[in-house]
Amino acid sequence: MAPQSDRSPDEGQPYFGGAEDPSSVAGGGSAGSRGASPARTTLAPRETAARRKGKARRGRGKARNEGLLSKQKRSRRMKANDRERNRMHHLNSALDALRSVLPTFPDDAKLTKIETLRFAHNYIWAYRDLRCHMSGGSAEQLLPRPYLPGA
DNA sequence: TAGGCCATCTGGTCCT
DNA sequence: AGGACCAGATGGCCTA
């Protein structure tokens, strides 16, 4: 397949499908198939669960043997799986929210997770830099307030 | 068909 | 004890 390089859009620029920025943060990685074709769509959690039901039971082999696990253990595991699934769904929602505020081209191009994070990093960095230059201050003065959990 | 991305399961560890 | 978080494993989907 085509060599992938994490798209690292130029700071402050909308992301253009195939554009690459070799000087970007952490180098190399994924590429450009998805930019060109937004075919991959994130399934809604419910839809995902339903659609993936089949493979949900896939296992890692050994400890999988039914009967080895007590009913209580099994039940606890299932609950843990459920929480983990939810946790990941929340994480993905947050990622979607982040995607939604990042400019891309075309508009409906979907950034991968790693691309989203790297782009957001660049974007924030560039924005801070821009404000710094406009205000004549130092970048440190423009650092966002630290995140306060629960605030 | 290979390789990238993703969702899910799982067991370990840490925290409350 | 139970939940949150994490990383590894697995297999499906998709594109070049």
mmCIF file of C-alpha atoms in Angstrom, chain A residues 2-135:
data_model
loop_
_atom_site.group_PDB
_atom_site.id
_atom_site.type_symbol
_atom_site.label_atom_id
_atom_site.label_comp_id
_atom_site.label_asym_id
_atom_site.label_seq_id
_atom_site.Cartn_x
_atom_site.Cartn_y
_atom_site.Cartn_z
ATOM 1 C CA ALA A 2 1.015 3.576 -0.291
ATOM 2 C CA PRO A 3 3.509 4.637 2.267
ATOM 3 C CA GLN A 4 1.763 6.390 5.002
ATOM 4 C CA SER A 5 2.900 9.566 6.548
ATOM 5 C CA ASP A 6 0.952 11.156 9.268
ATOM 6 C CA ARG A 7 -0.639 14.124 7.812
ATOM 7 C CA SER A 8 0.658 17.024 9.720
ATOM 8 C CA PRO A 9 -1.150 19.947 8.324
ATOM 9 C CA ASP A 10 0.561 23.234 8.350
ATOM 10 C CA GLU A 11 -0.206 25.177 11.391
ATOM 11 C CA GLY A 12 -3.425 27.027 11.182
ATOM 12 C CA GLN A 13 -4.140 25.730 7.748
ATOM 13 C CA PRO A 14 -7.049 23.566 6.981
ATOM 14 C CA TYR A 15 -6.025 20.029 6.422
ATOM 15 C CA PHE A 16 -5.722 19.168 2.756
ATOM 16 C CA GLY A 17 -6.132 15.567 1.916
ATOM 17 C CA GLY A 18 -2.729 14.683 0.629
ATOM 18 C CA ALA A 19 -0.565 17.462 1.950
ATOM 19 C CA GLU A 20 2.319 16.437 4.058
ATOM 20 C CA ASP A 21 4.588 18.331 6.294
ATOM 21 C CA PRO A 22 7.832 16.543 6.816
ATOM 22 C CA SER A 23 8.894 18.987 9.433
ATOM 23 C CA SER A 24 6.023 18.206 11.631
ATOM 24 C CA VAL A 25 6.054 16.889 15.123
ATOM 25 C CA ALA A 26 6.600 13.200 15.434
ATOM 26 C CA GLY A 27 7.473 11.901 12.092
ATOM 27 C CA GLY A 28 6.034 9.448 9.798
ATOM 28 C CA GLY A 29 3.098 7.261 9.809
ATOM 29 C CA SER A 30 -0.168 7.207 8.147
ATOM 30 C CA ALA A 31 -1.181 8.542 4.910
ATOM 31 C CA GLY A 32 -3.493 9.580 2.685
ATOM 32 C CA SER A 33 -5.991 7.128 1.621
ATOM 33 C CA ARG A 34 -8.580 8.282 4.043
ATOM 34 C CA GLY A 35 -8.245 11.894 3.190
ATOM 35 C CA ALA A 36 -9.201 11.276 -0.356
ATOM 36 C CA SER A 37 -12.041 8.972 0.367
ATOM 37 C CA PRO A 38 -14.122 9.582 3.420
ATOM 38 C CA ALA A 39 -15.513 6.142 3.021
ATOM 39 C CA ARG A 40 -14.598 5.100 6.498
ATOM 40 C CA THR A 41 -17.211 6.369 8.798
ATOM 41 C CA THR A 42 -17.292 6.002 12.498
ATOM 42 C CA LEU A 43 -20.150 3.846 13.504
ATOM 43 C CA ALA A 44 -22.422 5.073 16.193
ATOM 44 C CA PRO A 45 -21.809 3.180 19.406
ATOM 45 C CA ARG A 46 -25.069 1.361 19.212
ATOM 46 C CA GLU A 47 -24.608 0.551 15.569
ATOM 47 C CA THR A 48 -21.095 -0.511 16.228
ATOM 48 C CA ALA A 49 -22.090 -2.839 18.958
ATOM 49 C CA ALA A 50 -24.713 -4.439 16.822
ATOM 50 C CA ARG A 51 -22.551 -4.696 13.786
ATOM 51 C CA ARG A 52 -19.613 -6.062 15.614
ATOM 52 C CA LYS A 53 -21.553 -8.468 17.665
ATOM 53 C CA GLY A 54 -20.174 -11.287 15.669
ATOM 54 C CA LYS A 55 -16.621 -10.583 16.428
ATOM 55 C CA ALA A 56 -17.252 -9.529 19.934
ATOM 56 C CA ARG A 57 -16.933 -13.095 21.050
ATOM 57 C CA ARG A 58 -13.636 -13.545 19.352
ATOM 58 C CA GLY A 59 -11.010 -14.322 21.810
ATOM 59 C CA ARG A 60 -7.375 -14.544 22.524
ATOM 60 C CA GLY A 61 -7.307 -18.225 22.799
ATOM 61 C CA LYS A 62 -6.541 -19.892 26.020
ATOM 62 C CA ALA A 63 -8.352 -18.443 28.986
ATOM 63 C CA ARG A 64 -11.317 -18.368 26.760
ATOM 64 C CA ASN A 65 -12.480 -21.827 27.578
ATOM 65 C CA GLU A 66 -15.938 -21.525 28.888
ATOM 66 C CA GLY A 67 -16.387 -23.472 32.010
ATOM 67 C CA LEU A 68 -13.022 -22.475 33.315
ATOM 68 C CA LEU A 69 -14.489 -19.215 34.384
ATOM 69 C CA SER A 70 -16.947 -19.208 37.165
ATOM 70 C CA LYS A 71 -20.248 -17.537 36.524
ATOM 71 C CA GLN A 72 -19.310 -14.750 38.886
ATOM 72 C CA LYS A 73 -15.978 -14.172 37.192
ATOM 73 C CA ARG A 74 -17.620 -14.203 33.819
ATOM 74 C CA SER A 75 -20.218 -11.735 34.920
ATOM 75 C CA ARG A 76 -17.591 -9.426 36.346
ATOM 76 C CA ARG A 77 -15.626 -9.628 33.127
ATOM 77 C CA MET A 78 -18.651 -8.781 31.068
ATOM 78 C CA LYS A 79 -19.331 -5.773 33.242
ATOM 79 C CA ALA A 80 -15.745 -4.670 32.909
ATOM 80 C CA ASN A 81 -15.943 -5.084 29.148
ATOM 81 C CA ASP A 82 -19.046 -2.971 29.121
ATOM 82 C CA ARG A 83 -17.384 -0.211 31.080
ATOM 83 C CA GLU A 84 -14.335 -0.370 28.896
ATOM 84 C CA ARG A 85 -16.465 -0.114 25.784
ATOM 85 C CA ASN A 86 -18.225 2.900 27.234
ATOM 86 C CA ARG A 87 -14.976 4.478 28.210
ATOM 87 C CA MET A 88 -13.674 4.132 24.689
ATOM 88 C CA HIS A 89 -16.903 5.526 23.288
ATOM 89 C CA HIS A 90 -16.495 8.586 25.474
ATOM 90 C CA LEU A 91 -12.930 8.914 24.371
ATOM 91 C CA ASN A 92 -14.025 8.718 20.753
ATOM 92 C CA SER A 93 -16.747 11.295 21.331
ATOM 93 C CA ALA A 94 -14.174 13.667 22.698
ATOM 94 C CA LEU A 95 -12.015 12.978 19.706
ATOM 95 C CA ASP A 96 -14.943 13.694 17.396
ATOM 96 C CA ALA A 97 -15.559 16.955 19.192
ATOM 97 C CA LEU A 98 -11.952 17.847 18.647
ATOM 98 C CA ARG A 99 -12.178 16.882 14.973
ATOM 99 C CA SER A 100 -15.209 19.062 14.537
ATOM 100 C CA VAL A 101 -13.281 22.205 15.375
ATOM 101 C CA LEU A 102 -10.297 21.406 13.207
ATOM 102 C CA PRO A 103 -10.430 22.658 9.648
ATOM 103 C CA THR A 104 -10.023 20.027 6.965
ATOM 104 C CA PHE A 105 -10.257 19.961 3.249
ATOM 105 C CA PRO A 106 -12.505 18.687 1.955
ATOM 106 C CA ASP A 107 -14.763 19.539 4.823
ATOM 107 C CA ASP A 108 -15.934 16.017 5.317
ATOM 108 C CA ALA A 109 -12.486 14.481 5.263
ATOM 109 C CA LYS A 110 -12.019 12.507 8.408
ATOM 110 C CA LEU A 111 -8.781 12.624 10.296
ATOM 111 C CA THR A 112 -7.604 9.492 11.995
ATOM 112 C CA LYS A 113 -7.105 9.540 15.723
ATOM 113 C CA ILE A 114 -3.407 10.119 15.580
ATOM 114 C CA GLU A 115 -3.821 12.723 12.869
ATOM 115 C CA THR A 116 -6.418 14.533 14.930
ATOM 116 C CA LEU A 117 -4.166 14.700 17.943
ATOM 117 C CA ARG A 118 -1.140 15.808 15.992
ATOM 118 C CA PHE A 119 -3.062 18.375 14.030
ATOM 119 C CA ALA A 120 -4.651 19.745 17.179
ATOM 120 C CA HIS A 121 -1.248 20.020 18.744
ATOM 121 C CA ASN A 122 0.109 21.924 15.751
ATOM 122 C CA TYR A 123 -2.985 24.045 15.565
ATOM 123 C CA ILE A 124 -2.783 25.131 19.176
ATOM 124 C CA TRP A 125 0.900 25.713 18.891
ATOM 125 C CA ALA A 126 0.448 27.899 15.814
ATOM 126 C CA TYR A 127 -2.424 29.800 17.337
ATOM 127 C CA ARG A 128 -0.428 30.571 20.420
ATOM 128 C CA ASP A 129 2.490 31.648 18.318
ATOM 129 C CA LEU A 130 0.296 33.924 16.269
ATOM 130 C CA ARG A 131 -1.205 35.568 19.321
ATOM 131 C CA CYS A 132 2.233 35.979 20.733
ATOM 132 C CA HIS A 133 3.409 37.831 17.681
ATOM 133 C CA MET A 134 0.319 39.999 17.540
ATOM 134 C CA SER A 135 0.544 41.022 21.149
#
